[in-house]
Coordinates of C-alpha atoms in Angstrom, one line a residue:
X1033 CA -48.6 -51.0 19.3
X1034 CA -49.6 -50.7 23.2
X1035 CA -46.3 -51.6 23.9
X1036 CA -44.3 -48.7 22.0
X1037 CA -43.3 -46.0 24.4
X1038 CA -45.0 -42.4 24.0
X1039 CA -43.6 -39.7 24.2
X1040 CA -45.5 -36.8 25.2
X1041 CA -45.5 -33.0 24.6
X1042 CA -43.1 -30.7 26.6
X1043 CA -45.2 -27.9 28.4
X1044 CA -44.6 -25.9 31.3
X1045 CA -41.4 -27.7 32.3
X1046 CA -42.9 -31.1 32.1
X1047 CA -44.0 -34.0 30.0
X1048 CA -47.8 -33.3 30.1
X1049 CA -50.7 -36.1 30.0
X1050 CA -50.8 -37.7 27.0
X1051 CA -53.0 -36.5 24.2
X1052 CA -56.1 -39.2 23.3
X1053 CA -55.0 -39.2 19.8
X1054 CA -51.3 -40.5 19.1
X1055 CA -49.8 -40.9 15.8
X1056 CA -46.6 -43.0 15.3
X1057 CA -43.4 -42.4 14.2
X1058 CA -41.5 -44.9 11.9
X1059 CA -37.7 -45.8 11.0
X1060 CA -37.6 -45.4 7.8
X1061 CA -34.8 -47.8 6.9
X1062 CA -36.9 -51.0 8.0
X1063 CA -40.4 -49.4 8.4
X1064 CA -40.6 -50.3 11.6
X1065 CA -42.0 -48.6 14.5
X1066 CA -40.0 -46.2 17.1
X1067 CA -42.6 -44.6 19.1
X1068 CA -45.9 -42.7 19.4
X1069 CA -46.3 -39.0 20.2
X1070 CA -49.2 -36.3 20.5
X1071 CA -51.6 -35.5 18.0
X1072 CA -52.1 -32.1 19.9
X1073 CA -56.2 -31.1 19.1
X1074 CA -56.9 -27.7 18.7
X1075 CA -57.9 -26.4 22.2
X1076 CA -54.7 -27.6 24.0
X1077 CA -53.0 -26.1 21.4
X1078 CA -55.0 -22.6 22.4
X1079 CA -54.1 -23.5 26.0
X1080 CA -50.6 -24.0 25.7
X1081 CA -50.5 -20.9 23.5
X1082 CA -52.4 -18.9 26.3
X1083 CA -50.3 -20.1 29.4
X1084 CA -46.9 -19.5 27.2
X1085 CA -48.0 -15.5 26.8
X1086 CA -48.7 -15.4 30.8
X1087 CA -45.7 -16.5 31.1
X1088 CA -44.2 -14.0 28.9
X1089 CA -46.1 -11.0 30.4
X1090 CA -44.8 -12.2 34.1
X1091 CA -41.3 -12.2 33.0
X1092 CA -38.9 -15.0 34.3
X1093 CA -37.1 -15.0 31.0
X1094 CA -38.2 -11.9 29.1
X1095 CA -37.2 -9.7 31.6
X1096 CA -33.9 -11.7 32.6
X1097 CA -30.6 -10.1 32.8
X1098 CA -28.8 -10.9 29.7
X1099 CA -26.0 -12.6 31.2
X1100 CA -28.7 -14.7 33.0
X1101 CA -29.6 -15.9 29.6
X1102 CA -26.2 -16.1 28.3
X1103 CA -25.2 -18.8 31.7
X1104 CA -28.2 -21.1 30.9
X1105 CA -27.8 -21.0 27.0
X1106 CA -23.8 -22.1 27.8
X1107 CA -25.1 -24.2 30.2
X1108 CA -27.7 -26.0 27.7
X1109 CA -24.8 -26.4 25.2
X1110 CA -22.5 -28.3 27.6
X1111 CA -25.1 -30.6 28.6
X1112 CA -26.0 -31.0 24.3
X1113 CA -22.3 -31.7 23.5
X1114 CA -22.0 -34.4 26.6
X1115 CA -25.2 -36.1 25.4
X1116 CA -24.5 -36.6 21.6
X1117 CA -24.5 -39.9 20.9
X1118 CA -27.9 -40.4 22.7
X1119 CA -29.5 -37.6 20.3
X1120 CA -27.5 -39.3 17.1
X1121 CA -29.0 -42.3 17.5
X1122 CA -32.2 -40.7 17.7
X1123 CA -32.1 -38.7 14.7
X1124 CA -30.7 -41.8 12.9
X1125 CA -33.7 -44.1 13.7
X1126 CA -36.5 -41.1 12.8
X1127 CA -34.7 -40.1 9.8
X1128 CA -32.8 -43.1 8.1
X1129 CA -29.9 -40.9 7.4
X1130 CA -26.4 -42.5 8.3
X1131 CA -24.7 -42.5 11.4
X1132 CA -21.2 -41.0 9.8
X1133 CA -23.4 -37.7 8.9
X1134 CA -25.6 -37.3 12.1
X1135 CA -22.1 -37.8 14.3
X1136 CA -20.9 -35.4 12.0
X1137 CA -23.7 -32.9 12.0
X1138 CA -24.7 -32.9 15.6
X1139 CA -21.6 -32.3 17.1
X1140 CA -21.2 -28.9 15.9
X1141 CA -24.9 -27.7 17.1
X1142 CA -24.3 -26.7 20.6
X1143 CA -22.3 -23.8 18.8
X1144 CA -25.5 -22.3 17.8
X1145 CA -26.7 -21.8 20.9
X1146 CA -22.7 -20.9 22.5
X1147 CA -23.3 -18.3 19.4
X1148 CA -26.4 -16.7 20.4
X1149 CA -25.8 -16.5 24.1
X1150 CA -22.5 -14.6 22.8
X1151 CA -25.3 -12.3 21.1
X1152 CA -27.7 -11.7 24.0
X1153 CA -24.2 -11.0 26.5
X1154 CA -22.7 -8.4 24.3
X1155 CA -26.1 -6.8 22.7
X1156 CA -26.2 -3.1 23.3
X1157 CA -28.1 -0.3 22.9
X1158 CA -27.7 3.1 20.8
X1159 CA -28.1 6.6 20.5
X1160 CA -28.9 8.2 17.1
X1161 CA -27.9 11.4 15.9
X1162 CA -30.9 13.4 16.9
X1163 CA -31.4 17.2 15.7
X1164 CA -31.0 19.6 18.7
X1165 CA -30.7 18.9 22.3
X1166 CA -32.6 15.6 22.4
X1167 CA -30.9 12.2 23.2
X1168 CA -32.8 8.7 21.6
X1169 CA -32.0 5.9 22.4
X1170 CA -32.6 2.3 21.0
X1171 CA -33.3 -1.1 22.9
X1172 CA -34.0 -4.4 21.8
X1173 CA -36.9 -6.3 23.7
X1174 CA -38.1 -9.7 23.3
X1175 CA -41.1 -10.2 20.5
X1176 CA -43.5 -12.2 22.9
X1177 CA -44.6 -15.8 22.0
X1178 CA -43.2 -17.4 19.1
X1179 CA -43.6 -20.6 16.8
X1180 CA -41.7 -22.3 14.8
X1181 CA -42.4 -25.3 12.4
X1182 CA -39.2 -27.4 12.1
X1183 CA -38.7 -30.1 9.5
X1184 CA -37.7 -33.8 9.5
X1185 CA -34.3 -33.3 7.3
X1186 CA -31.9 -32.2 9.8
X1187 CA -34.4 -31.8 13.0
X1188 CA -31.8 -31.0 15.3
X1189 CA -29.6 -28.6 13.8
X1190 CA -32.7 -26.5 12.4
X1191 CA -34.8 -26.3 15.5
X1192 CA -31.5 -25.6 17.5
X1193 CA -31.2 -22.4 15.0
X1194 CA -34.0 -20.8 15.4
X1195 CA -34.8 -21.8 19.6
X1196 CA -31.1 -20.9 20.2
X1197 CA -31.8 -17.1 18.1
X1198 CA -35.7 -16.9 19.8
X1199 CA -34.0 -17.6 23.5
X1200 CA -31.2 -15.5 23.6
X1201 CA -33.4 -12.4 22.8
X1202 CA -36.2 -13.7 25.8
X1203 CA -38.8 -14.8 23.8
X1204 CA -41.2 -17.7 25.0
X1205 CA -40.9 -20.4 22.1
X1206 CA -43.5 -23.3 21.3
X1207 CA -41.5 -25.4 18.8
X1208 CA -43.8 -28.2 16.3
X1209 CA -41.5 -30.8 14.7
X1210 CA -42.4 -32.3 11.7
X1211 CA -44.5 -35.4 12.8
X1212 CA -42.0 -37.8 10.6
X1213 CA -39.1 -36.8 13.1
X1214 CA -40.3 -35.4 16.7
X1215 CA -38.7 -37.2 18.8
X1216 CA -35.1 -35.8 19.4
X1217 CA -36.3 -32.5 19.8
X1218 CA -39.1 -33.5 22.4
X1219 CA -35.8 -34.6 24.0
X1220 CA -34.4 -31.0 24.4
X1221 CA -37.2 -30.0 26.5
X1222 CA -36.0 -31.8 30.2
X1223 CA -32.3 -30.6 28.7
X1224 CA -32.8 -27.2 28.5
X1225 CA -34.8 -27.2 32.4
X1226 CA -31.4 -28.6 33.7
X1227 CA -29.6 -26.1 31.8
X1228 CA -32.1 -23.5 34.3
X1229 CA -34.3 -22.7 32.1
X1230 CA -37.9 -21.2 33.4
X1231 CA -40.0 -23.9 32.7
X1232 CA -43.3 -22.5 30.2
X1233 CA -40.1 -20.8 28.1
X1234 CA -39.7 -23.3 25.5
X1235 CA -42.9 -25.7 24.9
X1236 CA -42.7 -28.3 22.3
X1237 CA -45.8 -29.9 20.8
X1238 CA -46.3 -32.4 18.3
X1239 CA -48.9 -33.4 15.7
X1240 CA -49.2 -33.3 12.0
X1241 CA -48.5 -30.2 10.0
X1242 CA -51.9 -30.5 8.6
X1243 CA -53.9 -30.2 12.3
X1244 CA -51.4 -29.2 14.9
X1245 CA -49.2 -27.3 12.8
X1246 CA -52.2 -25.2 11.6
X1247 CA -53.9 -24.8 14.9
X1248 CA -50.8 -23.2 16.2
X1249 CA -50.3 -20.9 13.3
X1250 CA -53.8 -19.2 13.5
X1251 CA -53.2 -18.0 16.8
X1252 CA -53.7 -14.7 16.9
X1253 CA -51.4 -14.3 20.1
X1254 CA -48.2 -15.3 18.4
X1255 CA -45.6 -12.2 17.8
X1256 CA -43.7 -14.0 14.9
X1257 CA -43.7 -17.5 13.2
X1258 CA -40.8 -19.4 11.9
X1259 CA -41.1 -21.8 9.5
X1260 CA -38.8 -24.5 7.5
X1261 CA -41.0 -26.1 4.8
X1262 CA -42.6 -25.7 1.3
X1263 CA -44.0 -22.7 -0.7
X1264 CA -47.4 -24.6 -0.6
X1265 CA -47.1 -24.7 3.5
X1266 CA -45.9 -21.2 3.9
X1267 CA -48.4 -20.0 1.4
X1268 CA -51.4 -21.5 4.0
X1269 CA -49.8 -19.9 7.3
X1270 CA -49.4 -16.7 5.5
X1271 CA -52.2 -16.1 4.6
X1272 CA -53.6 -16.4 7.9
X1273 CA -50.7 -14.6 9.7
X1274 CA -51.1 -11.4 7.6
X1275 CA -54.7 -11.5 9.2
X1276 CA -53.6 -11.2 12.6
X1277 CA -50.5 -9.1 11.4
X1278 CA -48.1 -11.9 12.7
X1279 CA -44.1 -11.9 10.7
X1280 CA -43.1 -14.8 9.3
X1281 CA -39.5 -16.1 8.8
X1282 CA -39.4 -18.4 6.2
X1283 CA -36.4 -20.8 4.8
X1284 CA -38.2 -22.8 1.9
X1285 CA -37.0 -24.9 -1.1
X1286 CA -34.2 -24.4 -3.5
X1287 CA -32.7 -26.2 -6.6
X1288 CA -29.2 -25.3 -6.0
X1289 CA -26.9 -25.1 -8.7
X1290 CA -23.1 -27.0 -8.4
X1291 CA -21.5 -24.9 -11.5
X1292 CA -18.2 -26.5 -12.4
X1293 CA -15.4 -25.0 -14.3
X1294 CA -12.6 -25.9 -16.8
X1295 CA -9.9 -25.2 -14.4
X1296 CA -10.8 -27.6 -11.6
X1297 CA -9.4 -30.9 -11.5
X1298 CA -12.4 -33.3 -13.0
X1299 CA -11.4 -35.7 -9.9
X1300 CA -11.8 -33.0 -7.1
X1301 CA -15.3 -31.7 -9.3
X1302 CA -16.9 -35.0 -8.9
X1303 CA -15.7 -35.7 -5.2
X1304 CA -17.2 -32.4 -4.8
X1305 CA -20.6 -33.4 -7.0
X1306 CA -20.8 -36.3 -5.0
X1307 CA -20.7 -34.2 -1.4
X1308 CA -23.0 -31.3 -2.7
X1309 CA -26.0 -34.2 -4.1
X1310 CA -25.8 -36.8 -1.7
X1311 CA -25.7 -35.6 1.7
X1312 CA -28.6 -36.7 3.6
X1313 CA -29.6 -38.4 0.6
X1314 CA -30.7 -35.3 -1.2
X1315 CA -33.1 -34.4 1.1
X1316 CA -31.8 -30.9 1.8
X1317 CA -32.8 -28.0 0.8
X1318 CA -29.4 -26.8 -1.1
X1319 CA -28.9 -30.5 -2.2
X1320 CA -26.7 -29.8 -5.3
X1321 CA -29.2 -30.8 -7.5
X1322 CA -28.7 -29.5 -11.0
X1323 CA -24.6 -30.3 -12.0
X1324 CA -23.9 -27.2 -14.5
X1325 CA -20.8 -28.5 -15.9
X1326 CA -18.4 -26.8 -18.8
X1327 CA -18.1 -28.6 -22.0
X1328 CA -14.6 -28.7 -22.2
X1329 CA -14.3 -30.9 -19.1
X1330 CA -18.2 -32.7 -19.5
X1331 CA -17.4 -36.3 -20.9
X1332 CA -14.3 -36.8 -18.4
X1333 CA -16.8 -35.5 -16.0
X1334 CA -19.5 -37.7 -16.5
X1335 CA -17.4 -40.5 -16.5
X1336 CA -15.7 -40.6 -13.6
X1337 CA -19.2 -39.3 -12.1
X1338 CA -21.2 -42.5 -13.1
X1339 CA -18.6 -44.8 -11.6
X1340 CA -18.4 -42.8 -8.5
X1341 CA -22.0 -42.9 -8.0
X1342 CA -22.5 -46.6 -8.4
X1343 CA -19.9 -47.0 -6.2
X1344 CA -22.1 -45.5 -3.5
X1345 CA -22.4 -47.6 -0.7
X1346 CA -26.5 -48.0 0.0
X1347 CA -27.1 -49.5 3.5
X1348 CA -28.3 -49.5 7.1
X1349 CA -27.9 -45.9 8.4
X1350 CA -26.7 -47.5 11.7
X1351 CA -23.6 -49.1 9.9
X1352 CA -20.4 -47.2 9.6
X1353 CA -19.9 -47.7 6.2
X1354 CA -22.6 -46.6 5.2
X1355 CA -22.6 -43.8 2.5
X1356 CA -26.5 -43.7 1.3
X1357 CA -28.9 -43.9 3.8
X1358 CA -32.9 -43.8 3.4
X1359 CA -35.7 -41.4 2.1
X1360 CA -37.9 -40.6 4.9
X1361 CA -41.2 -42.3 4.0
X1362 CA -42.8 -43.9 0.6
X1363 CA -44.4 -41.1 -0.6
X1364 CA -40.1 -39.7 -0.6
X1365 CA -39.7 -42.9 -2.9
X1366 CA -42.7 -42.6 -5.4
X1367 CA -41.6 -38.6 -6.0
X1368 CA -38.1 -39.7 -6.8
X1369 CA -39.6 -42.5 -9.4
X1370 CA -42.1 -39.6 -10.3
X1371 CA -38.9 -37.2 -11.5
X1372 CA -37.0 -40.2 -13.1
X1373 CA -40.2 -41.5 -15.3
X1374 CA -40.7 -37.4 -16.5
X1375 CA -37.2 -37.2 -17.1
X1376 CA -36.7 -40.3 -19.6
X1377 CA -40.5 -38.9 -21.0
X1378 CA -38.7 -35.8 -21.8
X1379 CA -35.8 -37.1 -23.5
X1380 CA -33.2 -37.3 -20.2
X1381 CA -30.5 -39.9 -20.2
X1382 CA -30.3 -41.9 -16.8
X1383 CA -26.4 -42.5 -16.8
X1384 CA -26.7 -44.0 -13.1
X1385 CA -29.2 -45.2 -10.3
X1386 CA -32.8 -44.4 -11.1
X1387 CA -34.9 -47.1 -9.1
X1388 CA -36.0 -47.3 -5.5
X1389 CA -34.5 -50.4 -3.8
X1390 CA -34.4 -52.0 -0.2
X1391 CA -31.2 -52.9 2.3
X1392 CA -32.9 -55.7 4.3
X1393 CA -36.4 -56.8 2.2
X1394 CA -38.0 -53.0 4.0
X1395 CA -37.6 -49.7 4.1
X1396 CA -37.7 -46.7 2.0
X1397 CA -34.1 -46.3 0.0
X1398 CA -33.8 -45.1 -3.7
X1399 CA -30.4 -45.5 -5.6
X1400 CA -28.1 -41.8 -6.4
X1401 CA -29.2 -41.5 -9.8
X1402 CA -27.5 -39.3 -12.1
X1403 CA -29.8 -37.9 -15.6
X1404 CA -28.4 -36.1 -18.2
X1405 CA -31.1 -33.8 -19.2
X1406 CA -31.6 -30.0 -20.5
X1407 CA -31.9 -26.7 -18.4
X1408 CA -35.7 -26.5 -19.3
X1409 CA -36.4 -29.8 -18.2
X1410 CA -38.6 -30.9 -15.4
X1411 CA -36.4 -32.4 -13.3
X1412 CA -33.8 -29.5 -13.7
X1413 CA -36.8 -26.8 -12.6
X1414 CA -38.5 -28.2 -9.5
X1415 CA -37.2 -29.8 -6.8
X1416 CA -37.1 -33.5 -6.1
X1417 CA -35.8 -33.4 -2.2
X1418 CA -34.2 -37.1 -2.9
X1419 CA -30.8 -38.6 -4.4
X1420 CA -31.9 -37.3 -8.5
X1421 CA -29.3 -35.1 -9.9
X1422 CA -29.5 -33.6 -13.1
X1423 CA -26.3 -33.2 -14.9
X1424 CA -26.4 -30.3 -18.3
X1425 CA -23.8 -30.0 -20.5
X1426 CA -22.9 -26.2 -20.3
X1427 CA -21.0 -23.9 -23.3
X1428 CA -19.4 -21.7 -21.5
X1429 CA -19.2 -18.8 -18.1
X1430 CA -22.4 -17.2 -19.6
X1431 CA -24.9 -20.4 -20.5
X1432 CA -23.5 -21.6 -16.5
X1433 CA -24.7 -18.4 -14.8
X1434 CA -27.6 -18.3 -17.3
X1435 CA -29.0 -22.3 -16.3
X1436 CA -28.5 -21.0 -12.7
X1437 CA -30.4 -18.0 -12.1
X1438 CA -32.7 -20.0 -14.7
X1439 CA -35.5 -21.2 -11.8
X1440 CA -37.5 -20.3 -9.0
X1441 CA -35.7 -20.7 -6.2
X1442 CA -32.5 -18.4 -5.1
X1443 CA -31.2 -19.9 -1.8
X1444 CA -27.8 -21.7 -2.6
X1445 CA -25.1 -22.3 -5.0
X1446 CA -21.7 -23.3 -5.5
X1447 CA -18.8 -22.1 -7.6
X1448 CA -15.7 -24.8 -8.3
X1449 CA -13.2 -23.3 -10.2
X1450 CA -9.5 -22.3 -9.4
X1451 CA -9.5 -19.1 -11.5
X1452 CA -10.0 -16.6 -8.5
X1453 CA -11.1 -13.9 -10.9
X1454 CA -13.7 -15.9 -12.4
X1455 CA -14.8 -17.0 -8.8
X1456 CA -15.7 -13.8 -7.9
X1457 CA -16.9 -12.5 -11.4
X1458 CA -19.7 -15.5 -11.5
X1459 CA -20.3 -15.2 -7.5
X1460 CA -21.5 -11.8 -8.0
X1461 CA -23.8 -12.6 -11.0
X1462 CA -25.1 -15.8 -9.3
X1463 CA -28.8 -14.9 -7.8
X1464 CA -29.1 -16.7 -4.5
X1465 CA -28.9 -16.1 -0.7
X1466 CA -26.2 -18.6 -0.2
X1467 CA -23.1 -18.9 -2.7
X1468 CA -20.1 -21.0 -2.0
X1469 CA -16.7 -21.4 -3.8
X1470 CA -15.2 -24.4 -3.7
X1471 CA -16.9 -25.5 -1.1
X1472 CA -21.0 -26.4 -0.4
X1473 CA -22.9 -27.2 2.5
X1474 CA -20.7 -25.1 4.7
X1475 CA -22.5 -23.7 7.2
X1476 CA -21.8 -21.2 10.5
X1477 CA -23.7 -20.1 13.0
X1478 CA -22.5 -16.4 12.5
X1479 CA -23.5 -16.9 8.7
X1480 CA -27.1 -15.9 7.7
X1481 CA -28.7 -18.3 5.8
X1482 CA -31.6 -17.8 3.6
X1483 CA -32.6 -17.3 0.4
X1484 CA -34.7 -14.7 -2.0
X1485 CA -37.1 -15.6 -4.9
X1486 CA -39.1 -18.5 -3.7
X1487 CA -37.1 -19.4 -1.5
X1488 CA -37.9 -17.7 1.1
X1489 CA -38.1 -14.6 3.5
X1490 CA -35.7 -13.9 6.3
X1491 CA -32.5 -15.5 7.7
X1492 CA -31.3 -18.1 9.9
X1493 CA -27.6 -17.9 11.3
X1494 CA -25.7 -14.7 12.2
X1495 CA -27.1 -11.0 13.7
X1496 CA -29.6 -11.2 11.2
X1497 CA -31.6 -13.7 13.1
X1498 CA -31.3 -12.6 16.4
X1499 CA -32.4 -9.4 15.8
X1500 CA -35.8 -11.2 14.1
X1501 CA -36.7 -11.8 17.4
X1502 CA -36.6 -8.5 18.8
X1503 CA -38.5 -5.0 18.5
X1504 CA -36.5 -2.0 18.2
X1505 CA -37.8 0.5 21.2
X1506 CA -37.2 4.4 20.8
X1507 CA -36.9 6.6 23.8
X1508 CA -37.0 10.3 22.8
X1509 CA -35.4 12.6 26.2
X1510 CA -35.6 16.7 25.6
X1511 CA -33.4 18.0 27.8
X1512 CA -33.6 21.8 26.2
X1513 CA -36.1 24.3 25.5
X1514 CA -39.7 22.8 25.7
X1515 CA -41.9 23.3 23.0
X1516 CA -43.9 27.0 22.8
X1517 CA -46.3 25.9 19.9
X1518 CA -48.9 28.0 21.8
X1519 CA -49.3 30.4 24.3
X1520 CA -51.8 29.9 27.3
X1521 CA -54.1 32.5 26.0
X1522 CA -54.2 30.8 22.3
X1523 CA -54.3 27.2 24.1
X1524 CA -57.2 28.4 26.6
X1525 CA -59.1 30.3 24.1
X1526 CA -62.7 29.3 23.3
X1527 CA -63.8 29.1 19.7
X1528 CA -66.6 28.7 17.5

């Protein structure tokens, strides 16, 4: 593999010497071999952690006027948006997801840092209502150094939420990909120095979650980590981080409900099945993954579903036509066949799909597969990440919100009915960060995202985010009467 190019990490403005150890990264729709990155050891990680707080402390970006920050964040999305296609066919080789969905995906992300640049221009101060002749006022500063632990779903549009939200307030960023997908976002690094961006202000290192990942998250110099990933991974960094008294952000699984009414038209429902399950190929964390569908509309349901879904076209991600792209790697494969050999062992009824297959004699792919199973069932409780959807058969409003709320995770749902009343009566009894009617996967920069349970702590999108990545300062002025506590003689007076 001598011949492969490498790419290597992205530290103080430059690509840095390569690291001795190198671990590759593969397409996962022919298994064959894009490129080689860092496997960043421990005391480079250290370094890069050290230099990134000196660069804090001096302040070329911490201390930058806020429209300073606002012109090279604008600047940075201009030079994104002219330079899609280059990053799509990136994230299409590293990921195996179609082209239609990256084009479609990564066009709207240089809003999410036009977004935040809005925030940092037009952030301002306050002044509370302070008993007696005192004015306080409140400032927002920049945390200090910050990481953030980005996955190999959607690598571009996640890192670009929280670097855009960790800029725009002046923080210094150091920004570890997932190791399956690195290499768009060790792209962003020469982008964002164009854009004028001090170099040291965003650092991006690569290396497995396991090493690299880890190093980075026991630094005790960090003000904040950010993390998309699983319970098991945030469990390990928070454990440490609470040591070193270090915040975490934290967008983790879900197991999101698509609850489906009487009222809709059972054609729209399953277009709408079919968009909420199959996206990315299931491997996202509010993939509609459980179908909670009303009994009076179930069989015509389910019908209609299982010729829909076979009808899925499964193919190269780099053709057009392609509906169903790849899973990311085998292990993504032998969990789907995992969750459909429980499922049949638990009584579930695979109506569609249910086996892994390949496009070209390679590559990791896995059919849409569609089981009818119960609401206590394994597949219906934990989450697969990958194209297996459980469909229940649902009695009525109650037994849909019920089957819901009925799991772990709380971080999206959808609502498909045309009864406005009921839309809102179930929206409000739904428990999870994220609830859409008649709509899912809709997603805004000014709209938080995150969920509660296990799904996580914190937000994405929106104020809420920006503000993550600040301290709140108080400044206390007396302009009356100073204190009289004590007179001279009581303060000088000697006792004992």
């Amino acid at each position: 593999m001598s011949n492969l190019p490498h790419i290597s990490n992205w530290v103080d403005g430059t690509h840095a010497a390569a690291a001795s150890d190198r671990l590759v990264v593969i397409n996962p729709a022919d298994e064959s071999p894009i490129a080689t990155v860092d496997a960043t050891p421990h005391a480079t990680v250290d370094e890069i952690v050290s230099k990134s707080l000196v660069t804090f402390k001096e302040g070329p970006w911490s201390r930058a006027e806020a429209s300073d920050r606002f012109a090279v964040l604008v600047k940075a999305a201009s030079l994104l948006r002219a330079r899609i296609p280059e990053f799509v066919e990136l994230e299409v080789r590293q990921t195996g997801r179609p082209i239609r969905e990256m084009r479609a995906q990564l066009a709207r992300i240089p809003e999410w840092l036009e977004y935040f640049a809005g925030l940092a221009r037009v952030q301002e101060g306050a002044v509370t209502p302070f008993k007696g002749p005192v004015v306080n006022t409140l400032v927002r500063l920049p945390l200090g150094v910050v990481a953030q632990i980005t996955p190999w779903n959607h690598p571009l549009l996640i890192s670009m939420k929280k670097i855009g939200a960790a800029l725009a307030a002046g923080n210094v960023v150091i920004v570890k990909p997932s190791e399956l997908a690195p290499l768009s976002i060790l792209k962003l690094g020469a982008l964002f120095k164009e854009a004028g961006l001090p170099d040291g202000t965003l650092q991006i290192i690569s290396g497995y979650g396991r090493d690299t990942g880890k190093f980075l998250c026991e630094n005790s110099h960090l003000s904040k980590i950010d993390i998309t990933g699983g319970l098991a991974t945030y469990k390990a960094i928070a454990s440490v981080a609470s040591q070193n008294m270090i915040p975490i952000t934290a967008e983790l699984g879900g197991k999101a409900p698509v609850c489906i009414f009487p009222s809709m038209d059972v054609q729209q429902a399953v277009k709408a099945s079919l968009f909420a399950s199959f996206i990315a190929s299931g491997q996202t964390c509010v993939t509609g993954s459980r179908l909670l569908v009303h009994m009076e509309i179930y069989d015509d349901f389910v019908n209609l579903l299982q010729k829909r879904t076979k009808a899925l076209r499964i193919g190269a991600p780099t053709d057009p036509k392609t509906q169903i792209g790849a899973v990311i790697n085998k292990a993504a494969v032998e969990r789907c066949t995992a969750f459909v050999s429980q499922a049949v062992e638990e009584g579930g009824k695979i109506l569609c799909g249910g086996k892994a297959v390949t496009v070209t004699g390679k590559g990791f792919f896995f059919e849409p597969t569609i089981i009818e199973t119960s609401s206590t069932s394994h597949l219906s409780c934990n989450e697969v990440f990958g194209p297996v959807i459980a469909v229940i058969r649902c009695k009525d409003e109650e037994e849909i919100i019920n089957i819901a709320n009925g799991t772990s995770f709380a971080l999206g749902a959808s609502i498909w009915t045309r009864d406005f009343t009921q839309a809102h009566r179930v929206s409000q009894k739904i428990d999870a960060g994220i609830v859409w009617i008649n709509g899912h996967h809709l997603n805004d920069p000014s709209s938080p995202w995150g969920g509660f349970k296990e799904s996580g702590i914190g937000k994405e999108n929106g104020r809420e985010a920006y503000e993550s990545y600040t301290r709140v300062k108080s400044t206390v002025y007396n302009y009356g009467i100073m204190p009289e506590w004590f007179d001279d003689e009581a303060e000088n007076a000697r006792y004992g």
